[in-house]
Amino acid sequence: MNNSNIKKSNSAKGQKNLWHKDGLRFECQRCGSCCRGEPGVVWMTKREAKNISVSLGISTDLFAKNYLRLINGRISLLEHSNGDCVMYDNGCSIYETRPRQCRTFPFWSSNLKNKTEWKEQKKTCPGIDKGKLHTVEEIASRLKPELNDL
Ligand code: SF4
Ligand code: SF4
């Protein structure tokens, strides 16, 4: 998964003029393509690391030792030498507690910049433009930082 950050949330007023004002369709096909292959980073907060370690039934220290790395002072999941995320095992092995970066994909500000960027992402994510219609309000609210992320 690449390292684009979600920093922008759209105001209700601004949403009227957005290219995706009628919403966007997305439904994960569980192909794993965003979790494997190309090297990337999956950022997470300390709180997310703690939640994941609890879900795995191990201490946060052990989770950090086995699954995390520091990049410029920020926490990221390790990846295998082939670029696969360390948590990928025929699907995400921490799906319920996966970090926000994964939970908000593909609704990242970088992918929402314009239709071209969205279509570009579609080349590698077969869930884009399929399934459930997400309203623009829903997308904006999904991208809002959660209390846990602050
Ligand atoms: S690439 Fe898209 S469809 Fe495939 S697992 Fe990732 S989000 Fe789901
Ligand atoms: S944490 Fe899960 S969803 Fe996120 S990149 Fe790794 S395997 Fe994929």
GROMACS .gro file of N, CA and C and ligand atoms in nm:
model
  466
    1MET      N    1   0.086  -0.119   0.000
    1MET     CA    2   0.000   0.000   0.000
    1MET      C    3   0.089   0.123   0.000
    2ASN      N    4   0.056   0.225  -0.081
    2ASN     CA    5   0.147   0.337  -0.083
    2ASN      C    6   0.120   0.431   0.033
    3ASN      N    7   0.202   0.536   0.041
    3ASN     CA    8   0.204   0.610   0.166
    3ASN      C    9   0.129   0.742   0.164
    4SER      N   10   0.033   0.756   0.075
    4SER     CA   11  -0.041   0.882   0.072
    4SER      C   12  -0.116   0.902   0.202
    5ASN      N   13  -0.113   1.023   0.250
    5ASN     CA   14  -0.181   1.054   0.375
    5ASN      C   15  -0.312   1.125   0.348
    6ILE      N   16  -0.407   1.102   0.438
    6ILE     CA   17  -0.534   1.169   0.426
    6ILE      C   18  -0.531   1.288   0.518
    7LYS      N   19  -0.523   1.403   0.460
    7LYS     CA   20  -0.514   1.521   0.546
    7LYS      C   21  -0.631   1.614   0.524
    8LYS      N   22  -0.699   1.594   0.413
    8LYS     CA   23  -0.799   1.690   0.376
    8LYS      C   24  -0.939   1.636   0.401
    9SER      N   25  -1.022   1.713   0.466
    9SER     CA   26  -1.163   1.677   0.468
    9SER      C   27  -1.237   1.792   0.404
   10ASN      N   28  -1.346   1.761   0.337
   10ASN     CA   29  -1.413   1.863   0.259
   10ASN      C   30  -1.532   1.921   0.333
   11SER      N   31  -1.546   2.050   0.327
   11SER     CA   32  -1.660   2.113   0.393
   11SER      C   33  -1.785   2.081   0.313
   12ALA      N   34  -1.902   2.089   0.382
   12ALA     CA   35  -2.028   2.060   0.315
   12ALA      C   36  -2.048   2.153   0.196
   13LYS      N   37  -2.009   2.281   0.213
   13LYS     CA   38  -2.028   2.377   0.105
   13LYS      C   39  -1.944   2.339  -0.016
   14GLY      N   40  -1.817   2.307   0.010
   14GLY     CA   41  -1.726   2.271  -0.098
   14GLY      C   42  -1.765   2.144  -0.170
   15GLN      N   43  -1.837   2.058  -0.101
   15GLN     CA   44  -1.871   1.928  -0.158
   15GLN      C   45  -1.958   1.940  -0.283
   16LYS      N   46  -2.036   2.049  -0.292
   16LYS     CA   47  -2.125   2.067  -0.406
   16LYS      C   48  -2.049   2.079  -0.537
   17ASN      N   49  -1.926   2.128  -0.525
   17ASN     CA   50  -1.849   2.150  -0.648
   17ASN      C   51  -1.751   2.039  -0.679
   18LEU      N   52  -1.749   1.939  -0.596
   18LEU     CA   53  -1.651   1.833  -0.617
   18LEU      C   54  -1.684   1.750  -0.740
   19TRP      N   55  -1.581   1.698  -0.804
   19TRP     CA   56  -1.605   1.616  -0.923
   19TRP      C   57  -1.683   1.490  -0.887
   20HIS      N   58  -1.670   1.445  -0.762
   20HIS     CA   59  -1.740   1.322  -0.721
   20HIS      C   60  -1.861   1.355  -0.632
   21LYS      N   61  -1.924   1.471  -0.660
   21LYS     CA   62  -2.036   1.516  -0.576
   21LYS      C   63  -2.151   1.414  -0.573
   22ASP      N   64  -2.162   1.331  -0.677
   22ASP     CA   65  -2.270   1.231  -0.678
   22ASP      C   66  -2.229   1.101  -0.610
   23GLY      N   67  -2.112   1.102  -0.548
   23GLY     CA   68  -2.065   0.984  -0.476
   23GLY      C   69  -1.978   0.896  -0.563
   24LEU      N   70  -1.923   0.796  -0.501
   24LEU     CA   71  -1.833   0.704  -0.573
   24LEU      C   72  -1.865   0.561  -0.532
   25ARG      N   73  -1.854   0.474  -0.628
   25ARG     CA   74  -1.876   0.333  -0.596
   25ARG      C   75  -1.746   0.265  -0.560
   26PHE      N   76  -1.753   0.186  -0.456
   26PHE     CA   77  -1.636   0.105  -0.419
   26PHE      C   78  -1.682  -0.013  -0.334
   27GLU      N   79  -1.629  -0.127  -0.367
   27GLU     CA   80  -1.651  -0.246  -0.283
   27GLU      C   81  -1.529  -0.335  -0.297
   28CYS      N   82  -1.462  -0.357  -0.188
   28CYS     CA   83  -1.338  -0.436  -0.192
   28CYS      C   84  -1.367  -0.576  -0.244
   29GLN      N   85  -1.284  -0.619  -0.338
   29GLN     CA   86  -1.298  -0.753  -0.398
   29GLN      C   87  -1.206  -0.853  -0.330
   30ARG      N   88  -1.134  -0.803  -0.228
   30ARG     CA   89  -1.041  -0.887  -0.151
   30ARG      C   90  -0.936  -0.954  -0.241
   31CYS      N   91  -0.890  -0.879  -0.340
   31CYS     CA   92  -0.789  -0.938  -0.429
   31CYS      C   93  -0.650  -0.932  -0.368
   32GLY      N   94  -0.631  -0.844  -0.269
   32GLY     CA   95  -0.501  -0.833  -0.201
   32GLY      C   96  -0.398  -0.752  -0.277
   33SER      N   97  -0.436  -0.697  -0.390
   33SER     CA   98  -0.338  -0.627  -0.472
   33SER      C   99  -0.277  -0.506  -0.400
   34CYS      N  100  -0.355  -0.439  -0.314
   34CYS     CA  101  -0.301  -0.321  -0.245
   34CYS      C  102  -0.215  -0.360  -0.125
   35CYS      N  103  -0.212  -0.487  -0.092
   35CYS     CA  104  -0.135  -0.533   0.025
   35CYS      C  105  -0.007  -0.605  -0.017
   36ARG      N  106   0.006  -0.626  -0.146
   36ARG     CA  107   0.118  -0.709  -0.192
   36ARG      C  108   0.195  -0.639  -0.304
   37GLY      N  109   0.310  -0.696  -0.333
   37GLY     CA  110   0.385  -0.650  -0.449
   37GLY      C  111   0.474  -0.532  -0.422
   38GLU      N  112   0.440  -0.421  -0.481
   38GLU     CA  113   0.528  -0.304  -0.473
   38GLU      C  114   0.560  -0.265  -0.330
   39PRO      N  115   0.686  -0.231  -0.304
   39PRO     CA  116   0.721  -0.183  -0.170
   39PRO      C  117   0.644  -0.055  -0.138
   40GLY      N  118   0.613  -0.037  -0.012
   40GLY     CA  119   0.540   0.082   0.032
   40GLY      C  120   0.546   0.093   0.182
   41VAL      N  121   0.465   0.176   0.235
   41VAL     CA  122   0.460   0.185   0.382
   41VAL      C  123   0.315   0.185   0.427
   42VAL      N  124   0.293   0.124   0.542
   42VAL     CA  125   0.161   0.127   0.605
   42VAL      C  126   0.181   0.192   0.741
   43TRP      N  127   0.146   0.321   0.747
   43TRP     CA  128   0.165   0.395   0.872
   43TRP      C  129   0.062   0.351   0.975
   44MET      N  130   0.101   0.362   1.100
   44MET     CA  131   0.003   0.341   1.206
   44MET      C  132   0.041   0.423   1.329
   45THR      N  133  -0.061   0.451   1.408
   45THR     CA  134  -0.037   0.524   1.532
   45THR      C  135  -0.002   0.423   1.642
   46LYS      N  136   0.048   0.476   1.754
   46LYS     CA  137   0.078   0.389   1.868
   46LYS      C  138  -0.049   0.321   1.916
   47ARG      N  139  -0.159   0.397   1.914
   47ARG     CA  140  -0.285   0.341   1.961
   47ARG      C  141  -0.330   0.226   1.871
   48GLU      N  142  -0.311   0.245   1.739
   48GLU     CA  143  -0.348   0.137   1.648
   48GLU      C  144  -0.262   0.014   1.673
   49ALA      N  145  -0.132   0.038   1.697
   49ALA     CA  146  -0.042  -0.074   1.724
   49ALA      C  147  -0.088  -0.149   1.850
   50LYS      N  148  -0.130  -0.073   1.949
   50LYS     CA  149  -0.176  -0.135   2.072
   50LYS      C  150  -0.303  -0.218   2.045
   51ASN      N  151  -0.397  -0.159   1.972
   51ASN     CA  152  -0.522  -0.231   1.941
   51ASN      C  153  -0.495  -0.360   1.864
   52ILE      N  154  -0.403  -0.352   1.770
   52ILE     CA  155  -0.373  -0.470   1.689
   52ILE      C  156  -0.308  -0.578   1.776
   53SER      N  157  -0.215  -0.535   1.862
   53SER     CA  158  -0.147  -0.634   1.947
   53SER      C  159  -0.248  -0.702   2.040
   54VAL      N  160  -0.346  -0.625   2.089
   54VAL     CA  161  -0.450  -0.685   2.173
   54VAL      C  162  -0.529  -0.787   2.091
   55SER      N  163  -0.564  -0.748   1.967
   55SER     CA  164  -0.643  -0.840   1.884
   55SER      C  165  -0.564  -0.968   1.852
   56LEU      N  166  -0.433  -0.956   1.850
   56LEU     CA  167  -0.349  -1.074   1.821
   56LEU      C  168  -0.317  -1.153   1.949
   57GLY      N  169  -0.351  -1.093   2.063
   57GLY     CA  170  -0.325  -1.162   2.190
   57GLY      C  171  -0.179  -1.162   2.229
   58ILE      N  172  -0.105  -1.061   2.184
   58ILE     CA  173   0.036  -1.051   2.222
   58ILE      C  174   0.063  -0.912   2.278
   59SER      N  175   0.178  -0.898   2.343
   59SER     CA  176   0.209  -0.767   2.400
   59SER      C  177   0.244  -0.669   2.287
   60THR      N  178   0.228  -0.541   2.318
   60THR     CA  179   0.261  -0.439   2.218
   60THR      C  180   0.411  -0.445   2.185
   61ASP      N  181   0.492  -0.475   2.286
   61ASP     CA  182   0.637  -0.484   2.261
   61ASP      C  183   0.670  -0.597   2.163
   62LEU      N  184   0.605  -0.711   2.184
   62LEU     CA  185   0.631  -0.824   2.094
   62LEU      C  186   0.580  -0.794   1.953
   63PHE      N  187   0.463  -0.730   1.948
   63PHE     CA  188   0.408  -0.692   1.817
   63PHE      C  189   0.505  -0.598   1.745
   64ALA      N  190   0.555  -0.499   1.821
   64ALA     CA  191   0.648  -0.402   1.760
   64ALA      C  192   0.775  -0.473   1.710
   65LYS      N  193   0.825  -0.564   1.789
   65LYS     CA  194   0.949  -0.633   1.754
   65LYS      C  195   0.933  -0.717   1.628
   66ASN      N  196   0.818  -0.782   1.616
   66ASN     CA  197   0.799  -0.876   1.506
   66ASN      C  198   0.736  -0.817   1.380
   67TYR      N  199   0.664  -0.706   1.397
   67TYR     CA  200   0.584  -0.659   1.283
   67TYR      C  201   0.604  -0.513   1.244
   68LEU      N  202   0.676  -0.438   1.327
   68LEU     CA  203   0.684  -0.294   1.298
   68LEU      C  204   0.826  -0.247   1.269
   69ARG      N  205   0.835  -0.134   1.204
   69ARG     CA  206   0.963  -0.068   1.180
   69ARG      C  207   0.942   0.082   1.198
   70LEU      N  208   1.052   0.152   1.223
   70LEU     CA  209   1.045   0.297   1.234
   70LEU      C  210   1.103   0.358   1.107
   71ILE      N  211   1.029   0.450   1.050
   71ILE     CA  212   1.079   0.521   0.932
   71ILE      C  213   1.070   0.670   0.963
   72ASN      N  214   1.185   0.734   0.971
   72ASN     CA  215   1.188   0.876   1.006
   72ASN      C  216   1.103   0.906   1.130
   73GLY      N  217   1.113   0.820   1.228
   73GLY     CA  218   1.042   0.843   1.353
   73GLY      C  219   0.896   0.804   1.351
   74ARG      N  220   0.848   0.756   1.238
   74ARG     CA  221   0.707   0.713   1.230
   74ARG      C  222   0.698   0.561   1.225
   75ILE      N  223   0.586   0.511   1.274
   75ILE     CA  224   0.569   0.365   1.280
   75ILE      C  225   0.504   0.313   1.153
   76SER      N  226   0.562   0.206   1.099
   76SER     CA  227   0.503   0.142   0.981
   76SER      C  228   0.511  -0.009   0.999
   77LEU      N  229   0.422  -0.079   0.933
   77LEU     CA  230   0.431  -0.225   0.934
   77LEU      C  231   0.553  -0.269   0.853
   78LEU      N  232   0.607  -0.380   0.890
   78LEU     CA  233   0.715  -0.439   0.810
   78LEU      C  234   0.655  -0.495   0.682
   79GLU      N  235   0.741  -0.520   0.585
   79GLU     CA  236   0.695  -0.592   0.468
   79GLU      C  237   0.799  -0.699   0.433
   80HIS      N  238   0.755  -0.800   0.364
   80HIS     CA  239   0.847  -0.905   0.323
   80HIS      C  240   0.934  -0.854   0.209
   81SER      N  241   1.039  -0.931   0.177
   81SER     CA  242   1.132  -0.885   0.074
   81SER      C  243   1.064  -0.870  -0.062
   82ASN      N  244   0.952  -0.939  -0.082
   82ASN     CA  245   0.881  -0.925  -0.211
   82ASN      C  246   0.783  -0.807  -0.210
   83GLY      N  247   0.782  -0.731  -0.100
   83GLY     CA  248   0.694  -0.614  -0.093
   83GLY      C  249   0.560  -0.643  -0.027
   84ASP      N  250   0.529  -0.769  -0.002
   84ASP     CA  251   0.401  -0.801   0.062
   84ASP      C  252   0.398  -0.749   0.205
   85CYS      N  253   0.284  -0.696   0.245
   85CYS     CA  254   0.268  -0.653   0.384
   85CYS      C  255   0.283  -0.774   0.475
   86VAL      N  256   0.347  -0.752   0.588
   86VAL     CA  257   0.373  -0.861   0.681
   86VAL      C  258   0.243  -0.919   0.739
   87MET      N  259   0.135  -0.841   0.733
   87MET     CA  260   0.008  -0.890   0.787
   87MET      C  261  -0.077  -0.960   0.681
   88TYR      N  262  -0.025  -0.968   0.560
   88TYR     CA  263  -0.104  -1.033   0.454
   88TYR      C  264  -0.082  -1.184   0.458
   89ASP      N  265  -0.192  -1.255   0.467
   89ASP     CA  266  -0.184  -1.400   0.466
   89ASP      C  267  -0.311  -1.451   0.397
   90ASN      N  268  -0.306  -1.449   0.266
   90ASN     CA  269  -0.424  -1.484   0.187
   90ASN      C  270  -0.542  -1.397   0.228
   91GLY      N  271  -0.515  -1.269   0.249
   91GLY     CA  272  -0.611  -1.172   0.299
   91GLY      C  273  -0.547  -1.103   0.418
   92CYS      N  274  -0.607  -0.994   0.459
   92CYS     CA  275  -0.551  -0.922   0.574
   92CYS      C  276  -0.578  -0.999   0.703
   93SER      N  277  -0.472  -1.031   0.774
   93SER     CA  278  -0.489  -1.112   0.896
   93SER      C  279  -0.533  -1.027   1.015
   94ILE      N  280  -0.538  -0.895   0.996
   94ILE     CA  281  -0.584  -0.807   1.105
   94ILE      C  282  -0.697  -0.717   1.055
   95TYR      N  283  -0.779  -0.773   0.967
   95TYR     CA  284  -0.879  -0.693   0.896
   95TYR      C  285  -0.962  -0.603   0.988
   96GLU      N  286  -1.010  -0.656   1.099
   96GLU     CA  287  -1.098  -0.579   1.187
   96GLU      C  288  -1.025  -0.463   1.255
   97THR      N  289  -0.896  -0.478   1.273
   97THR     CA  290  -0.821  -0.373   1.344
   97THR      C  291  -0.716  -0.308   1.253
   98ARG      N  292  -0.728  -0.328   1.124
   98ARG     CA  293  -0.627  -0.274   1.032
   98ARG      C  294  -0.616  -0.123   1.048
   99PRO      N  295  -0.497  -0.068   1.022
   99PRO     CA  296  -0.478   0.076   1.046
   99PRO      C  297  -0.564   0.163   0.955
  100ARG      N  298  -0.580   0.285   0.999
  100ARG     CA  299  -0.666   0.380   0.929
  100ARG      C  300  -0.626   0.395   0.781
  101GLN      N  301  -0.496   0.393   0.756
  101GLN     CA  302  -0.451   0.407   0.616
  101GLN      C  303  -0.517   0.302   0.528
  102CYS      N  304  -0.530   0.182   0.580
  102CYS     CA  305  -0.591   0.073   0.504
  102CYS      C  306  -0.743   0.087   0.501
  103ARG      N  307  -0.799   0.131   0.614
  103ARG     CA  308  -0.945   0.140   0.623
  103ARG      C  309  -1.001   0.250   0.535
  104THR      N  310  -0.922   0.352   0.509
  104THR     CA  311  -0.975   0.464   0.429
  104THR      C  312  -0.948   0.446   0.279
  105PHE      N  313  -0.866   0.350   0.242
  105PHE     CA  314  -0.839   0.326   0.100
  105PHE      C  315  -0.967   0.279   0.031
  106PRO      N  316  -0.997   0.323  -0.089
  106PRO     CA  317  -0.918   0.409  -0.178
  106PRO      C  318  -0.954   0.556  -0.170
  107PHE      N  319  -1.027   0.595  -0.061
  107PHE     CA  320  -1.073   0.733  -0.053
  107PHE      C  321  -0.965   0.825   0.004
  108TRP      N  322  -0.847   0.818  -0.052
  108TRP     CA  323  -0.738   0.905  -0.008
  108TRP      C  324  -0.744   1.035  -0.087
  109SER      N  325  -0.700   1.143  -0.023
  109SER     CA  326  -0.707   1.273  -0.092
  109SER      C  327  -0.634   1.268  -0.226
  110SER      N  328  -0.526   1.193  -0.231
  110SER     CA  329  -0.449   1.184  -0.356
  110SER      C  330  -0.533   1.118  -0.467
  111ASN      N  331  -0.618   1.024  -0.429
  111ASN     CA  332  -0.702   0.956  -0.529
  111ASN      C  333  -0.828   1.034  -0.562
  112LEU      N  334  -0.862   1.129  -0.473
  112LEU     CA  335  -0.986   1.205  -0.492
  112LEU      C  336  -0.962   1.340  -0.558
  113LYS      N  337  -0.834   1.367  -0.589
  113LYS     CA  338  -0.801   1.498  -0.647
  113LYS      C  339  -0.885   1.527  -0.771
  114ASN      N  340  -0.894   1.429  -0.857
  114ASN     CA  341  -0.973   1.445  -0.979
  114ASN      C  342  -1.007   1.306  -1.035
  115LYS      N  343  -1.088   1.306  -1.137
  115LYS     CA  344  -1.135   1.180  -1.194
  115LYS      C  345  -1.019   1.098  -1.252
  116THR      N  346  -0.921   1.169  -1.304
  116THR     CA  347  -0.806   1.099  -1.365
  116THR      C  348  -0.732   1.017  -1.260
  117GLU      N  349  -0.711   1.078  -1.143
  117GLU     CA  350  -0.640   1.006  -1.036
  117GLU      C  351  -0.722   0.885  -0.990
  118TRP      N  352  -0.853   0.905  -0.980
  118TRP     CA  353  -0.941   0.795  -0.938
  118TRP      C  354  -0.934   0.679  -1.038
  119LYS      N  355  -0.940   0.715  -1.167
  119LYS     CA  356  -0.936   0.612  -1.273
  119LYS      C  357  -0.799   0.546  -1.276
  120GLU      N  358  -0.696   0.621  -1.245
  120GLU     CA  359  -0.561   0.565  -1.244
  120GLU      C  360  -0.552   0.457  -1.135
  121GLN      N  361  -0.610   0.487  -1.020
  121GLN     CA  362  -0.608   0.391  -0.909
  121GLN      C  363  -0.689   0.267  -0.944
  122LYS      N  364  -0.789   0.286  -1.027
  122LYS     CA  365  -0.875   0.175  -1.068
  122LYS      C  366  -0.797   0.066  -1.142
  123LYS      N  367  -0.685   0.107  -1.203
  123LYS     CA  368  -0.604   0.010  -1.278
  123LYS      C  369  -0.549  -0.099  -1.187
  124THR      N  370  -0.529  -0.064  -1.059
  124THR     CA  371  -0.472  -0.163  -0.967
  124THR      C  372  -0.571  -0.208  -0.861
  125CYS      N  373  -0.684  -0.141  -0.852
  125CYS     CA  374  -0.785  -0.180  -0.751
  125CYS      C  375  -0.917  -0.212  -0.820
  126PRO      N  376  -0.948  -0.340  -0.833
  126PRO     CA  377  -1.070  -0.379  -0.903
  126PRO      C  378  -1.199  -0.350  -0.827
  127GLY      N  379  -1.187  -0.300  -0.703
  127GLY     CA  380  -1.307  -0.266  -0.627
  127GLY      C  381  -1.361  -0.128  -0.661
  128ILE      N  382  -1.277  -0.048  -0.725
  128ILE     CA  383  -1.317   0.089  -0.759
  128ILE      C  384  -1.422   0.089  -0.870
  129ASP      N  385  -1.525   0.171  -0.848
  129ASP     CA  386  -1.639   0.182  -0.940
  129ASP      C  387  -1.726   0.057  -0.940
  130LYS      N  388  -1.714  -0.020  -0.835
  130LYS     CA  389  -1.801  -0.139  -0.822
  130LYS      C  390  -1.878  -0.132  -0.691
  131GLY      N  391  -1.993  -0.197  -0.689
  131GLY     CA  392  -2.065  -0.218  -0.564
  131GLY      C  393  -2.128  -0.094  -0.504
  132LYS      N  394  -2.117  -0.084  -0.373
  132LYS     CA  395  -2.186   0.019  -0.295
  132LYS      C  396  -2.151   0.162  -0.338
  133LEU      N  397  -2.256   0.245  -0.345
  133LEU     CA  398  -2.233   0.387  -0.372
  133LEU      C  399  -2.209   0.460  -0.240
  134HIS      N  400  -2.095   0.527  -0.230
  134HIS     CA  401  -2.062   0.603  -0.109
  134HIS      C  402  -2.088   0.750  -0.140
  135THR      N  403  -2.172   0.813  -0.060
  135THR     CA  404  -2.203   0.954  -0.084
  135THR      C  405  -2.079   1.039  -0.052
  136VAL      N  406  -2.080   1.159  -0.106
  136VAL     CA  407  -1.967   1.248  -0.083
  136VAL      C  408  -1.954   1.282   0.066
  137GLU      N  409  -2.068   1.291   0.134
  137GLU     CA  410  -2.065   1.320   0.278
  137GLU      C  411  -2.003   1.202   0.354
  138GLU      N  412  -2.043   1.084   0.313
  138GLU     CA  413  -1.991   0.962   0.376
  138GLU      C  414  -1.839   0.953   0.357
  139ILE      N  415  -1.796   0.985   0.237
  139ILE     CA  416  -1.652   0.979   0.207
  139ILE      C  417  -1.577   1.080   0.293
  140ALA      N  418  -1.632   1.204   0.299
  140ALA     CA  419  -1.565   1.308   0.378
  140ALA      C  420  -1.559   1.268   0.525
  141SER      N  421  -1.669   1.209   0.573
  141SER     CA  422  -1.670   1.174   0.715
  141SER      C  423  -1.575   1.057   0.742
  142ARG      N  424  -1.562   0.970   0.645
  142ARG     CA  425  -1.469   0.857   0.660
  142ARG      C  426  -1.325   0.905   0.671
  143LEU      N  427  -1.299   1.019   0.605
  143LEU     CA  428  -1.162   1.070   0.603
  143LEU      C  429  -1.127   1.158   0.722
  144LYS      N  430  -1.229   1.194   0.798
  144LYS     CA  431  -1.202   1.280   0.914
  144LYS      C  432  -1.116   1.205   1.014
  145PRO      N  433  -1.017   1.270   1.072
  145PRO     CA  434  -0.937   1.201   1.174
  145PRO      C  435  -1.029   1.156   1.286
  146GLU      N  436  -1.006   1.037   1.334
  146GLU     CA  437  -1.084   0.989   1.446
  146GLU      C  438  -1.013   1.027   1.575
  147LEU      N  439  -1.090   1.028   1.684
  147LEU     CA  440  -1.029   1.063   1.812
  147LEU      C  441  -0.906   0.977   1.839
  148ASN      N  442  -0.916   0.851   1.798
  148ASN     CA  443  -0.805   0.758   1.821
  148ASN      C  444  -0.679   0.796   1.747
  149ASP      N  445  -0.695   0.877   1.641
  149ASP     CA  446  -0.579   0.911   1.560
  149ASP      C  447  -0.511   1.038   1.607
  150LEU      N  448  -0.577   1.109   1.701
  150LEU     CA  449  -0.524   1.240   1.740
  150LEU      C  450  -0.419   1.228   1.848
  151SF4     S1  451  -0.683  -0.363  -0.444
  151SF4    FE1  452  -0.890  -0.288  -0.402
  151SF4     S2  453  -1.022  -0.465  -0.431
  151SF4    FE2  454  -0.814  -0.542  -0.406
  151SF4     S3  455  -0.793  -0.582  -0.185
  151SF4    FE3  456  -0.719  -0.374  -0.222
  151SF4     S4  457  -0.898  -0.243  -0.184
  151SF4    FE4  458  -0.973  -0.452  -0.213
  152SF4     S1  459  -0.254  -0.420   0.723
  152SF4    FE1  460  -0.391  -0.556   0.613
  152SF4     S2  461  -0.507  -0.423   0.474
  152SF4    FE2  462  -0.326  -0.310   0.543
  152SF4     S3  463  -0.171  -0.346   0.383
  152SF4    FE3  464  -0.141  -0.498   0.547
  152SF4     S4  465  -0.256  -0.679   0.481
  152SF4    FE4  466  -0.329  -0.503   0.362
   0.00000   0.00000   0.00000
